[in-house]
Amino acid sequence: MATVTRAPGEAPAGGWDVESVAAELLRCEDEQIERPPFTDEWPELDLDTGYQIQDLNLRRRLERGEKLVGVKLGLTSRAKQQRMGVHFPFVAWLTDAMILPVGDPVPQSRLIHPRAEPEIVFVMGEKLAGPGVSCAQAMAAVESVWGGIEIIDSRYRDFRFTAGDVAADNASSGAFVTGPRGLPPSELDLSLEAVLVEVDGVVVDSATGAAVQGHPGEALALAANDLARRGHAIEPGWIVLTGGMTDAVFAPPGASVAMHFTHLGSVFLNGGEG
Ligand code: OOG
Ligand code: MG
């Protein structure tokens, strides 16, 4: 009997499913391949299916030795929602493989088309389990607040995707770096914490924490409540990236990016070499 082989990137004979999309996304990530969104061929790939794929690939990441270190929120600001054409927030996983040491350049060799965005980052002191978590309860579980840069890297060509596609793709996760100082949340008014986005010496954008769901604590509450539906809680020690405050900027080789926060200091990122 002839064995049917399929070219890399091609749908299986019966069409895409959770297993095959998950495998294909990890292959694209590992081999730096960009592709069209799966919903072009599988329109039924909705948000819930996307989360099943995301969870399956978290298992794969853990099986290959990565450690779960927290969660990230995607599309929590209007700037991000408008740019990406997806108009609600969602949650994805962070592993230790995504941590970028302070001062390291953008890891171009393992990324496809990195972009950088400023984020307010929480380190959790206490467990936070939804449903029904409020912003105030969420903030009471935070140990420290940091400025950060997330380097996103969609596996989809031109960052074109629907909600299902991007949830499946672990919300374009790539790498993240945190800033010089962490403060207790009681020392900051996070809705007024501002950031200036500087690229090659020019300030190209700015926002305050209020851009993120009115207050980044709302994004944290949303993550806890959303994860509860998927059978998870936010654990002590976890890192939570609350979502890009502004649109992301390109971070190609040679670029020099800095995010200057009012009280959380400046975070610098060098585009490195191609
Ligand atoms: C999706 C990831 C969004 C954020 O902070 O909004 C995200 C994307 O923009 O590719 O990380
Ligand atoms: Mg982000």
XYZ file of N, CA and C and ligand atoms in Angstrom:
834
model
N 0.853 -1.199 0.000
C 0.000 0.000 0.000
C 0.886 1.246 0.000
N 0.557 2.194 -0.825
C 1.361 3.421 -0.880
C 1.129 4.253 0.375
N 2.189 4.785 0.927
C 1.993 5.676 2.073
C 1.799 7.095 1.557
N 0.847 7.768 2.157
C 0.574 9.143 1.746
C 1.480 10.064 2.552
N 2.301 10.818 1.871
C 3.126 11.790 2.586
C 2.590 13.183 2.271
N 2.768 14.087 3.206
C 2.359 15.457 2.914
C 3.544 16.371 3.108
N 3.570 17.392 2.304
C 4.672 18.339 2.401
C 4.553 19.104 3.712
N 5.698 19.526 4.289
C 5.622 20.329 5.507
C 4.727 21.553 5.272
N 3.852 21.823 6.232
C 2.988 22.999 6.116
C 1.659 22.727 5.453
N 1.527 21.557 4.847
C 0.269 21.210 4.171
C -0.700 20.559 5.148
N -2.003 20.796 4.952
C -3.008 20.189 5.827
C -3.005 18.677 5.652
N -3.265 17.911 6.724
C -3.441 16.462 6.576
C -4.630 16.177 5.668
N -4.687 14.952 5.153
C -5.745 14.595 4.184
C -7.137 14.935 4.710
N -7.388 14.667 5.983
C -8.721 14.930 6.541
C -8.927 16.377 6.967
N -7.969 17.247 6.712
C -8.069 18.643 7.142
C -7.365 18.848 8.476
N -7.203 20.099 8.841
C -6.503 20.444 10.088
C -7.327 20.025 11.300
N -6.642 19.650 12.378
C -7.302 19.416 13.661
C -6.369 19.930 14.771
N -6.799 19.766 16.019
C -6.044 20.319 17.150
C -4.597 19.813 17.135
N -4.428 18.502 16.965
C -3.083 17.895 16.979
C -2.197 18.441 15.871
N -2.730 18.464 14.653
C -1.871 18.830 13.517
C -1.534 20.319 13.531
N -2.483 21.157 13.958
C -2.178 22.590 14.034
C -1.119 22.832 15.119
N -1.272 22.156 16.260
C -0.298 22.326 17.342
C 1.103 21.950 16.853
N 1.208 20.805 16.192
C 2.518 20.350 15.714
C 3.089 21.335 14.688
N 2.222 21.809 13.808
C 2.689 22.727 12.767
C 3.168 24.065 13.373
N 2.463 24.546 14.386
C 2.874 25.813 15.009
C 4.226 25.680 15.711
N 4.434 24.557 16.392
C 5.735 24.376 17.055
C 6.845 24.223 16.019
N 6.535 23.555 14.905
C 7.542 23.412 13.846
C 7.905 24.799 13.290
N 6.897 25.617 13.024
C 7.162 26.963 12.499
C 8.016 27.759 13.482
N 7.714 27.605 14.773
C 8.482 28.332 15.797
C 9.933 27.832 15.832
N 10.092 26.519 15.813
C 11.441 25.947 15.935
C 12.288 26.214 14.692
N 11.629 26.323 13.524
C 12.382 26.475 12.270
C 12.276 27.883 11.687
N 11.680 28.818 12.434
C 11.504 30.212 11.985
C 10.815 30.293 10.620
N 9.655 29.653 10.552
C 8.874 29.664 9.304
C 7.587 30.445 9.558
N 7.247 31.357 8.658
C 5.955 32.039 8.789
C 4.971 31.394 7.815
N 3.678 31.499 8.129
C 2.684 30.812 7.306
C 1.372 31.606 7.332
N 0.435 31.265 6.445
C -0.883 31.916 6.506
C -1.659 31.408 7.719
N -2.663 32.158 8.174
C -3.457 31.690 9.317
C -4.217 30.410 8.962
N -4.368 29.540 9.963
C -5.072 28.273 9.729
C -6.536 28.494 9.380
N -7.118 29.599 9.880
C -8.549 29.825 9.625
C -8.841 30.052 8.134
N -7.811 30.349 7.334
C -8.028 30.401 5.875
C -8.530 29.048 5.378
N -8.027 27.964 6.003
C -8.402 26.605 5.566
C -9.355 25.926 6.542
N -9.392 26.414 7.782
C -10.207 25.788 8.825
C -10.948 26.900 9.586
N -12.030 27.435 8.991
C -12.712 28.596 9.572
C -13.330 28.309 10.940
N -13.550 27.024 11.240
C -14.156 26.675 12.548
C -13.150 26.766 13.697
N -11.895 27.052 13.403
C -10.897 27.205 14.481
C -11.246 28.475 15.277
N -12.039 28.276 16.345
C -12.497 29.418 17.146
C -11.619 29.575 18.392
N -11.997 30.502 19.271
C -11.160 30.792 20.437
C -10.983 29.556 21.329
N -12.064 28.817 21.581
C -11.945 27.645 22.463
C -11.023 26.588 21.855
N -11.145 26.385 20.552
C -10.259 25.428 19.874
C -8.818 25.940 19.930
N -8.659 27.256 19.757
C -7.327 27.856 19.840
C -6.690 27.593 21.200
N -7.496 27.705 22.266
C -6.962 27.433 23.604
C -6.594 25.951 23.764
N -7.360 25.054 23.166
C -6.997 23.620 23.246
C -5.622 23.391 22.604
N -5.395 24.063 21.477
C -4.111 23.922 20.774
C -2.991 24.526 21.631
N -3.279 25.708 22.211
C -2.299 26.372 23.080
C -1.922 25.477 24.274
N -2.940 24.836 24.879
C -2.679 23.973 26.045
C -1.894 22.728 25.648
N -2.207 22.184 24.479
C -1.468 21.014 24.006
C 0.012 21.383 23.807
N 0.245 22.560 23.224
C 1.644 22.954 23.009
C 2.349 23.340 24.306
N 1.587 23.768 25.320
C 2.234 23.950 26.633
C 2.729 22.593 27.124
N 1.891 21.552 26.980
C 2.344 20.208 27.407
C 3.608 19.811 26.651
N 3.629 20.064 25.349
C 4.820 19.733 24.541
C 6.051 20.500 25.036
N 5.856 21.792 25.352
C 6.991 22.603 25.825
C 7.511 22.039 27.149
N 6.593 21.638 28.039
C 7.023 21.105 29.340
C 7.717 19.760 29.149
N 7.195 18.962 28.219
C 7.817 17.655 27.951
C 9.253 17.813 27.456
N 9.511 18.919 26.734
C 10.890 19.073 26.243
C 11.763 19.845 27.223
N 11.243 20.040 28.450
C 12.091 20.535 29.533
C 11.895 21.979 29.930
N 10.981 22.697 29.220
C 10.744 24.078 29.619
C 9.940 24.112 30.919
N 10.074 25.209 31.657
C 9.355 25.381 32.932
C 8.295 26.456 32.766
N 7.100 26.197 33.288
C 6.037 27.205 33.246
C 6.364 28.301 34.255
N 6.448 29.562 33.811
C 6.799 30.642 34.745
C 5.696 31.690 34.889
N 4.631 31.586 34.101
C 3.565 32.568 34.246
C 2.674 32.626 33.024
N 1.977 33.757 32.910
C 1.055 33.951 31.785
C 1.226 35.343 31.196
N 0.774 35.477 29.965
C 0.737 36.780 29.321
C -0.670 37.050 28.846
N -1.046 38.321 28.865
C -2.316 38.703 28.254
C -2.034 39.311 26.901
N -2.957 39.105 25.995
C -2.840 39.701 24.670
C -4.026 40.603 24.413
N -3.775 41.658 23.679
C -4.831 42.555 23.199
C -5.693 43.108 24.328
N -5.027 43.668 25.326
C -5.735 44.299 26.444
C -5.871 45.812 26.245
N -5.214 46.367 25.232
C -5.343 47.817 24.991
C -6.009 48.056 23.640
N -6.649 49.227 23.528
C -7.318 49.547 22.265
C -6.295 49.652 21.136
N -5.091 50.181 21.452
C -4.059 50.327 20.419
C -3.739 48.965 19.793
N -3.596 47.945 20.645
C -3.273 46.605 20.136
C -4.476 45.997 19.410
N -5.666 46.146 19.975
C -6.852 45.535 19.364
C -7.089 46.095 17.970
N -6.914 47.427 17.843
C -7.165 48.033 16.540
C -6.139 47.573 15.521
N -4.881 47.524 15.929
C -3.828 47.116 14.994
C -4.029 45.684 14.520
N -4.422 44.803 15.444
C -4.494 43.384 15.113
C -5.870 42.965 14.600
N -6.885 43.818 14.764
C -8.217 43.487 14.262
C -8.908 42.403 15.079
N -8.451 42.193 16.310
C -9.119 41.247 17.222
C -9.513 42.077 18.441
N -10.802 42.083 18.780
C -11.290 43.119 19.690
C -11.614 42.645 21.094
N -10.911 41.607 21.540
C -11.045 41.227 22.950
C -9.733 40.609 23.420
N -9.496 40.650 24.729
C -8.247 40.132 25.281
C -8.252 38.613 25.409
N -7.071 38.034 25.516
C -6.959 36.592 25.769
C -5.656 36.313 26.507
N -5.459 35.047 26.878
C -4.380 34.666 27.788
C -3.508 33.605 27.118
N -2.213 33.598 27.422
C -1.313 32.562 26.887
C -0.232 32.263 27.928
N 0.595 31.262 27.636
C 1.560 30.747 28.617
C 2.951 31.335 28.427
N 3.664 31.507 29.543
C 5.074 31.910 29.506
C 5.916 30.778 30.072
N 7.000 30.428 29.390
C 7.949 29.465 29.949
C 9.315 30.137 30.100
N 10.196 29.441 30.826
C 11.524 30.016 31.075
C 12.316 30.208 29.783
N 11.962 29.492 28.726
C 12.671 29.656 27.453
C 12.420 31.044 26.848
N 11.408 31.733 27.347
C 11.048 33.046 26.791
C 11.688 34.201 27.566
N 12.375 33.880 28.656
C 13.002 34.942 29.469
C 14.252 35.439 28.745
N 14.326 36.754 28.551
C 15.518 37.342 27.936
C 16.312 38.044 29.041
N 17.544 37.615 29.278
C 18.322 38.282 30.324
C 18.516 39.767 30.001
N 18.527 40.593 31.038
C 18.717 42.035 30.861
C 20.034 42.274 30.116
N 19.990 43.111 29.083
C 21.201 43.445 28.330
C 21.429 42.572 27.112
N 20.733 41.426 27.040
C 20.887 40.582 25.844
C 20.170 41.223 24.661
N 20.707 41.053 23.445
C 20.018 41.572 22.273
C 18.799 40.717 21.905
N 17.973 41.220 21.022
C 16.849 40.447 20.494
C 17.406 39.145 19.909
N 16.908 37.985 20.341
C 17.449 36.707 19.821
C 16.975 36.446 18.390
N 17.545 37.226 17.454
C 17.080 37.195 16.053
C 17.135 35.796 15.458
N 18.165 34.998 15.852
C 18.360 33.710 15.185
C 17.227 32.730 15.485
N 16.466 32.952 16.557
C 15.367 32.031 16.818
C 13.985 32.662 16.601
N 13.969 33.881 16.018
C 12.688 34.564 15.791
C 12.476 34.827 14.302
N 11.226 35.125 13.946
C 10.879 35.317 12.536
C 10.866 36.806 12.179
N 10.048 37.575 12.879
C 9.882 39.008 12.583
C 9.500 39.737 13.879
N 10.475 39.801 14.813
C 10.160 40.314 16.148
C 9.690 41.765 16.188
N 8.734 42.007 17.068
C 8.280 43.366 17.374
C 8.321 43.531 18.890
N 8.519 44.750 19.354
C 8.653 45.007 20.798
C 7.511 45.892 21.280
N 7.016 45.596 22.487
C 5.933 46.412 23.048
C 6.143 46.585 24.548
N 5.760 47.785 25.065
C 5.936 48.042 26.498
C 4.810 47.405 27.305
N 5.168 46.797 28.420
C 4.139 46.146 29.243
C 4.401 46.401 30.725
N 3.345 46.475 31.480
C 3.452 46.456 32.936
C 3.391 44.998 33.371
N 4.356 44.626 34.205
C 4.570 43.220 34.546
C 4.373 43.028 36.047
N 3.650 41.984 36.419
C 3.471 41.656 37.838
C 4.251 40.403 38.198
N 4.817 40.397 39.411
C 5.282 39.150 40.011
C 4.317 38.858 41.157
N 3.752 37.660 41.144
C 2.673 37.330 42.076
C 3.222 36.898 43.437
N 2.584 37.410 44.504
C 2.940 36.983 45.848
C 2.045 35.851 46.323
N 0.791 35.904 45.891
C -0.181 34.907 46.346
C -0.918 34.291 45.180
N -1.495 33.132 45.481
C -2.305 32.442 44.465
C -3.558 33.265 44.168
N -3.963 33.266 42.918
C -5.155 34.017 42.513
C -6.022 33.100 41.656
N -7.168 32.722 42.208
C -8.029 31.767 41.499
C -9.379 32.398 41.211
N -9.787 32.405 39.940
C -11.122 32.842 39.563
C -12.096 31.701 39.761
N -13.375 31.869 39.436
C -13.937 33.084 38.823
C -14.256 34.150 39.858
N -14.701 35.293 39.378
C -15.217 36.341 40.248
C -14.154 37.214 40.861
N -12.912 37.168 40.353
C -11.836 38.003 40.906
C -11.998 39.450 40.426
N -11.881 40.417 41.345
C -11.968 41.842 40.978
C -10.558 42.416 40.848
N -10.498 43.632 40.325
C -9.211 44.327 40.179
C -8.539 44.477 41.548
N -9.310 44.876 42.562
C -8.727 45.100 43.897
C -8.189 43.796 44.487
N -8.954 42.716 44.332
C -8.474 41.414 44.837
C -7.225 40.979 44.081
N -7.238 41.216 42.787
C -6.083 40.822 41.974
C -4.839 41.568 42.438
N -4.979 42.890 42.656
C -3.811 43.681 43.055
C -3.298 43.265 44.430
N -4.206 42.796 45.298
C -3.787 42.374 46.642
C -2.910 41.121 46.584
N -2.968 40.390 45.491
C -2.158 39.176 45.350
C -0.803 39.449 44.681
N -0.577 40.699 44.251
C 0.666 41.043 43.537
C 1.753 41.389 44.540
N 2.946 40.843 44.327
C 4.071 41.184 45.187
C 4.797 42.429 44.688
N 5.133 42.444 43.390
C 5.858 43.594 42.856
C 5.454 43.869 41.415
N 5.669 45.130 41.026
C 5.309 45.618 39.690
C 6.581 46.059 38.989
N 6.709 45.690 37.727
C 7.911 45.986 36.946
C 7.516 46.570 35.596
N 8.421 47.361 34.996
C 8.265 47.697 33.592
C 8.890 46.578 32.784
N 8.425 46.388 31.578
C 9.005 45.323 30.762
C 8.815 45.576 29.280
N 9.542 44.787 28.502
C 9.336 44.767 27.049
C 9.002 43.343 26.662
N 7.898 43.180 25.947
C 7.651 41.873 25.339
C 8.070 41.918 23.877
N 8.778 40.870 23.437
C 9.134 40.721 22.029
C 8.162 39.697 21.458
N 7.204 40.172 20.677
C 6.231 39.238 20.091
C 6.749 38.772 18.732
N 6.306 37.582 18.333
C 6.798 36.996 17.086
C 5.755 36.028 16.558
N 4.765 36.550 15.855
C 3.710 35.686 15.330
C 4.278 34.677 14.335
N 3.719 33.490 14.341
C 4.079 32.515 13.322
C 3.278 32.767 12.030
N 2.416 33.762 12.048
C 1.602 34.070 10.870
C 2.205 35.230 10.092
N 2.245 35.064 8.766
C 2.815 36.074 7.880
C 2.113 37.423 8.111
N 2.885 38.468 8.226
C 2.369 39.836 8.428
C 1.498 39.974 9.673
N 1.643 39.086 10.639
C 0.832 39.142 11.865
C -0.666 39.157 11.513
N -1.048 38.437 10.459
C -2.470 38.381 10.078
C -3.085 37.133 10.687
N -4.125 37.323 11.538
C -4.732 36.172 12.223
C -6.106 36.547 12.754
N -6.895 35.516 13.100
C -8.138 35.715 13.845
C -7.873 35.331 15.308
N -8.896 35.497 16.155
C -8.735 35.169 17.578
C -8.313 33.710 17.770
N -8.924 32.796 17.028
C -8.587 31.375 17.156
C -7.143 31.101 16.770
N -6.711 31.706 15.653
C -5.331 31.506 15.197
C -4.334 31.975 16.251
N -4.575 33.164 16.798
C -3.560 33.760 17.678
C -3.573 33.097 19.055
N -4.748 32.646 19.511
C -4.782 31.884 20.771
C -3.995 30.590 20.585
N -4.188 29.922 19.450
C -3.451 28.687 19.165
C -1.947 28.939 19.157
N -1.549 30.100 18.648
C -0.127 30.442 18.504
C 0.451 31.028 19.800
N -0.156 30.690 20.939
C 0.320 31.173 22.244
C 0.490 32.688 22.238
N -0.460 33.365 21.561
C -0.475 34.838 21.529
C 0.859 35.421 21.064
N 1.410 34.845 19.997
C 2.633 35.384 19.375
C 3.810 35.453 20.344
N 3.859 34.539 21.324
C 4.919 34.624 22.335
C 6.294 34.481 21.685
N 7.250 35.236 22.234
C 8.625 35.163 21.731
C 9.595 35.219 22.895
N 9.745 36.422 23.459
C 10.652 36.616 24.591
C 10.187 37.839 25.369
N 10.683 37.975 26.590
C 10.378 39.192 27.345
C 11.532 39.504 28.292
N 11.667 40.804 28.570
C 12.720 41.264 29.481
C 12.076 42.224 30.473
N 12.531 42.196 31.707
C 11.963 43.089 32.712
C 12.952 44.199 33.049
N 12.416 45.257 33.644
C 13.173 46.487 33.870
C 14.018 46.467 35.126
N 14.549 47.638 35.484
C 15.560 47.709 36.540
C 15.019 47.618 37.960
N 13.719 47.916 38.174
C 13.259 47.895 39.571
C 11.815 47.430 39.681
N 11.564 46.696 40.785
C 10.214 46.264 41.091
C 9.720 47.016 42.310
N 8.488 47.503 42.247
C 7.927 48.265 43.368
C 6.687 47.558 43.897
N 6.418 47.716 45.202
C 5.156 47.181 45.713
C 4.005 47.945 45.056
N 2.911 47.264 44.745
C 1.827 47.933 44.015
C 1.256 49.133 44.767
N 1.334 49.119 46.101
C 0.762 50.235 46.866
C 1.531 51.541 46.643
N 2.735 51.453 46.089
C 3.532 52.670 45.867
C 3.259 53.342 44.529
N 2.354 52.775 43.742
C 2.138 53.295 42.391
C 0.657 53.487 42.106
N 0.353 54.508 41.324
C -0.972 54.570 40.715
C -0.795 54.045 39.290
N -1.104 52.780 39.115
C -0.755 52.128 37.839
C -1.521 52.678 36.650
N -2.711 53.227 36.887
C -3.437 53.773 35.738
C -2.718 55.016 35.209
N -1.949 55.697 36.077
C -1.216 56.899 35.658
C 0.248 56.626 35.348
N 0.714 55.383 35.526
C 2.119 55.065 35.203
C 2.293 55.161 33.684
N 3.182 56.064 33.258
C 3.322 56.313 31.813
C 4.527 55.593 31.237
N 4.518 55.440 29.920
C 5.680 54.901 29.210
C 5.893 55.697 27.926
N 7.172 55.961 27.639
C 7.552 56.527 26.348
C 8.260 55.438 25.560
N 7.871 55.265 24.314
C 8.487 54.250 23.446
C 9.499 54.947 22.542
N 10.777 54.584 22.718
C 11.835 55.244 21.945
C 12.471 54.252 20.975
N 12.541 54.627 19.702
C 13.205 53.781 18.700
C 14.273 54.613 18.008
N 15.503 54.133 18.044
C 16.632 54.833 17.418
C 16.671 56.308 17.809
N 16.439 56.580 19.080
C 16.570 57.938 19.594
C 15.353 58.828 19.403
N 14.289 58.293 18.839
C 13.085 59.100 18.604
C 11.924 58.512 19.399
N 11.207 59.361 20.121
C 10.014 58.883 20.835
C 8.884 58.730 19.826
N 8.421 57.497 19.660
C 7.434 57.230 18.609
C 6.034 56.974 19.159
N 5.904 56.754 20.474
C 4.579 56.467 21.025
C 4.633 56.665 22.532
N 3.465 56.746 23.143
C 3.392 56.855 24.600
C 2.017 56.386 25.059
N 1.917 56.026 26.328
C 0.631 55.599 26.892
C 0.749 55.619 28.401
N -0.369 55.451 29.078
C -0.328 55.204 30.519
C -0.942 53.833 30.783
N -0.798 53.361 32.019
C -1.347 52.056 32.388
C -2.846 51.955 32.155
N -3.529 53.097 32.168
C -4.980 53.075 31.930
C -5.321 52.519 30.554
N -4.336 52.539 29.632
C -4.588 51.966 28.291
C -4.893 50.481 28.386
N -4.421 49.843 29.451
C -4.591 48.396 29.624
C -5.853 48.131 30.463
N -6.960 47.978 29.807
C -8.235 47.650 30.475
C -8.638 48.666 31.541
N -8.177 49.918 31.437
C -8.479 50.927 32.451
C -7.480 50.902 33.592
N -6.950 49.724 33.900
C -5.947 49.530 34.967
C -5.374 48.132 34.747
N -4.047 47.984 34.768
C -3.466 46.649 34.523
C -3.979 45.577 35.489
N -4.445 45.989 36.683
C -5.032 45.018 37.621
C -6.294 44.374 37.061
N -7.003 45.119 36.203
C -8.183 44.540 35.538
C -7.756 43.422 34.597
N -6.604 43.611 33.951
C -6.096 42.567 33.048
C -5.713 41.325 33.858
N -5.120 41.546 35.022
C -4.755 40.415 35.882
C -6.012 39.666 36.342
N -7.041 40.415 36.749
C -8.300 39.785 37.169
C -8.896 38.981 36.006
N -8.826 39.585 34.831
C -9.350 38.909 33.640
C -8.605 37.593 33.391
N -7.289 37.628 33.571
C -6.495 36.404 33.362
C -6.915 35.327 34.359
N -7.078 35.714 35.634
C -7.470 34.733 36.654
C -8.841 34.143 36.321
N -9.762 34.996 35.910
C -11.122 34.531 35.629
C -11.161 33.662 34.375
N -10.382 34.047 33.377
C -10.333 33.276 32.138
C -9.677 31.917 32.359
N -8.576 31.922 33.149
C -7.874 30.658 33.409
C -8.747 29.703 34.220
N -9.612 30.250 35.075
C -10.488 29.392 35.882
C -11.377 28.538 34.971
N -11.803 29.123 33.862
C -12.631 28.364 32.900
C -11.840 27.194 32.313
N -10.511 27.358 32.287
C -9.651 26.311 31.721
C -9.044 25.430 32.813
N -9.500 25.609 34.070
C -9.069 24.727 35.155
C -7.735 25.095 35.777
N -7.337 26.372 35.661
C -6.057 26.796 36.228
C -6.232 28.014 37.132
N -5.251 28.206 38.029
C -5.162 29.427 38.839
C -3.811 30.072 38.553
N -3.679 31.344 38.956
C -2.388 32.029 38.853
C -1.631 31.741 40.154
N -0.414 31.259 40.040
C 0.308 30.718 41.203
C 1.304 31.742 41.771
N 1.623 31.623 43.067
C 2.638 32.502 43.674
C 3.963 32.392 42.912
N 4.620 33.527 42.716
C 5.895 33.524 42.000
C 5.757 33.676 40.493
N 4.545 33.501 39.984
C 4.368 33.632 38.535
C 4.575 35.075 38.083
N 5.024 35.182 36.834
C 5.145 36.470 36.149
C 3.882 36.641 35.304
N 3.317 37.839 35.312
C 2.152 38.113 34.459
C 2.455 39.344 33.609
N 2.490 39.155 32.297
C 2.622 40.291 31.373
C 1.210 40.762 31.055
N 0.917 42.029 31.376
C -0.487 42.457 31.302
C -0.923 42.947 29.928
N -0.017 42.947 28.944
C -0.414 43.288 27.571
C 0.200 44.594 27.113
N 0.455 44.687 25.825
C 1.089 45.875 25.243
C 0.268 47.131 25.532
N 0.931 48.170 26.063
C 0.235 49.432 26.355
C 0.045 50.240 25.076
N 0.977 50.067 24.130
C 0.914 50.754 22.833
C 1.004 49.687 21.746
N 0.864 50.103 20.516
C 1.165 49.238 19.382
C 2.639 48.803 19.483
N 2.949 47.653 18.909
C 4.338 47.168 18.945
C 5.172 47.878 17.873
N 6.489 47.961 18.118
C 7.407 48.541 17.129
C 8.307 47.434 16.580
N 8.764 47.572 15.348
C 9.661 46.572 14.775
C 10.984 46.570 15.545
N 11.581 45.393 15.675
C 12.861 45.274 16.390
C 13.843 44.487 15.529
N 14.201 45.043 14.363
C 15.110 44.325 13.451
C 16.553 44.431 13.928
N 17.468 43.661 13.302
C 18.882 43.791 13.644
C 19.305 45.256 13.535
N 20.096 45.698 14.482
C 20.598 47.074 14.435
C 19.701 48.090 15.122
N 18.456 47.719 15.414
C 17.545 48.679 16.047
C 17.953 48.919 17.489
N 17.584 50.085 17.976
C 17.827 50.405 19.385
C 16.498 50.878 19.970
N 15.956 50.066 20.889
C 14.625 50.338 21.446
C 14.765 50.592 22.940
N 14.047 51.582 23.454
C 14.004 51.809 24.902
C 12.576 52.155 25.296
N 12.140 51.641 26.426
C 10.833 51.986 26.982
C 11.101 52.665 28.312
N 10.692 53.922 28.432
C 10.949 54.703 29.643
C 9.660 54.825 30.452
N 9.655 54.224 31.644
C 8.476 54.280 32.523
C 8.667 55.392 33.554
N 7.573 55.960 34.043
C 7.662 57.070 34.997
C 8.394 56.662 36.274
N 7.943 55.590 36.907
C 8.537 55.167 38.181
C 9.258 53.825 38.100
N 9.049 53.097 37.019
C 9.587 51.733 36.928
C 10.893 51.675 36.144
N 11.419 52.860 35.768
C 12.727 52.915 35.121
C 12.661 52.676 33.617
N 13.825 52.589 32.994
C 13.923 52.403 31.544
C 14.355 50.978 31.231
N 13.746 50.408 30.206
C 14.100 49.067 29.746
C 14.676 49.222 28.346
N 15.867 48.680 28.132
C 16.563 48.865 26.855
C 16.624 47.549 26.091
N 16.568 47.657 24.780
C 16.618 46.461 23.939
C 17.392 46.790 22.666
N 18.412 45.984 22.439
C 19.238 46.163 21.252
C 18.807 45.120 20.217
N 18.640 45.551 18.968
C 18.169 44.632 17.926
C 19.163 43.538 17.578
N 20.407 43.700 17.997
C 21.407 42.671 17.731
C 21.759 42.566 16.262
N 22.313 41.408 15.885
C 22.750 41.218 14.504
C 21.825 40.250 13.786
N 21.791 40.354 12.462
C 20.864 39.532 11.672
C 21.350 38.110 11.515
C -0.744 39.133 19.591
C -0.099 39.192 20.931
C -0.585 40.348 21.706
C -0.217 41.940 23.563
O 0.471 42.345 24.492
O -1.251 42.495 23.194
C 0.216 40.715 22.881
C -0.005 39.987 18.598
O -0.086 41.221 18.675
O 0.668 39.410 17.719
O 1.206 40.138 23.286
Mg 2.338 41.440 24.675
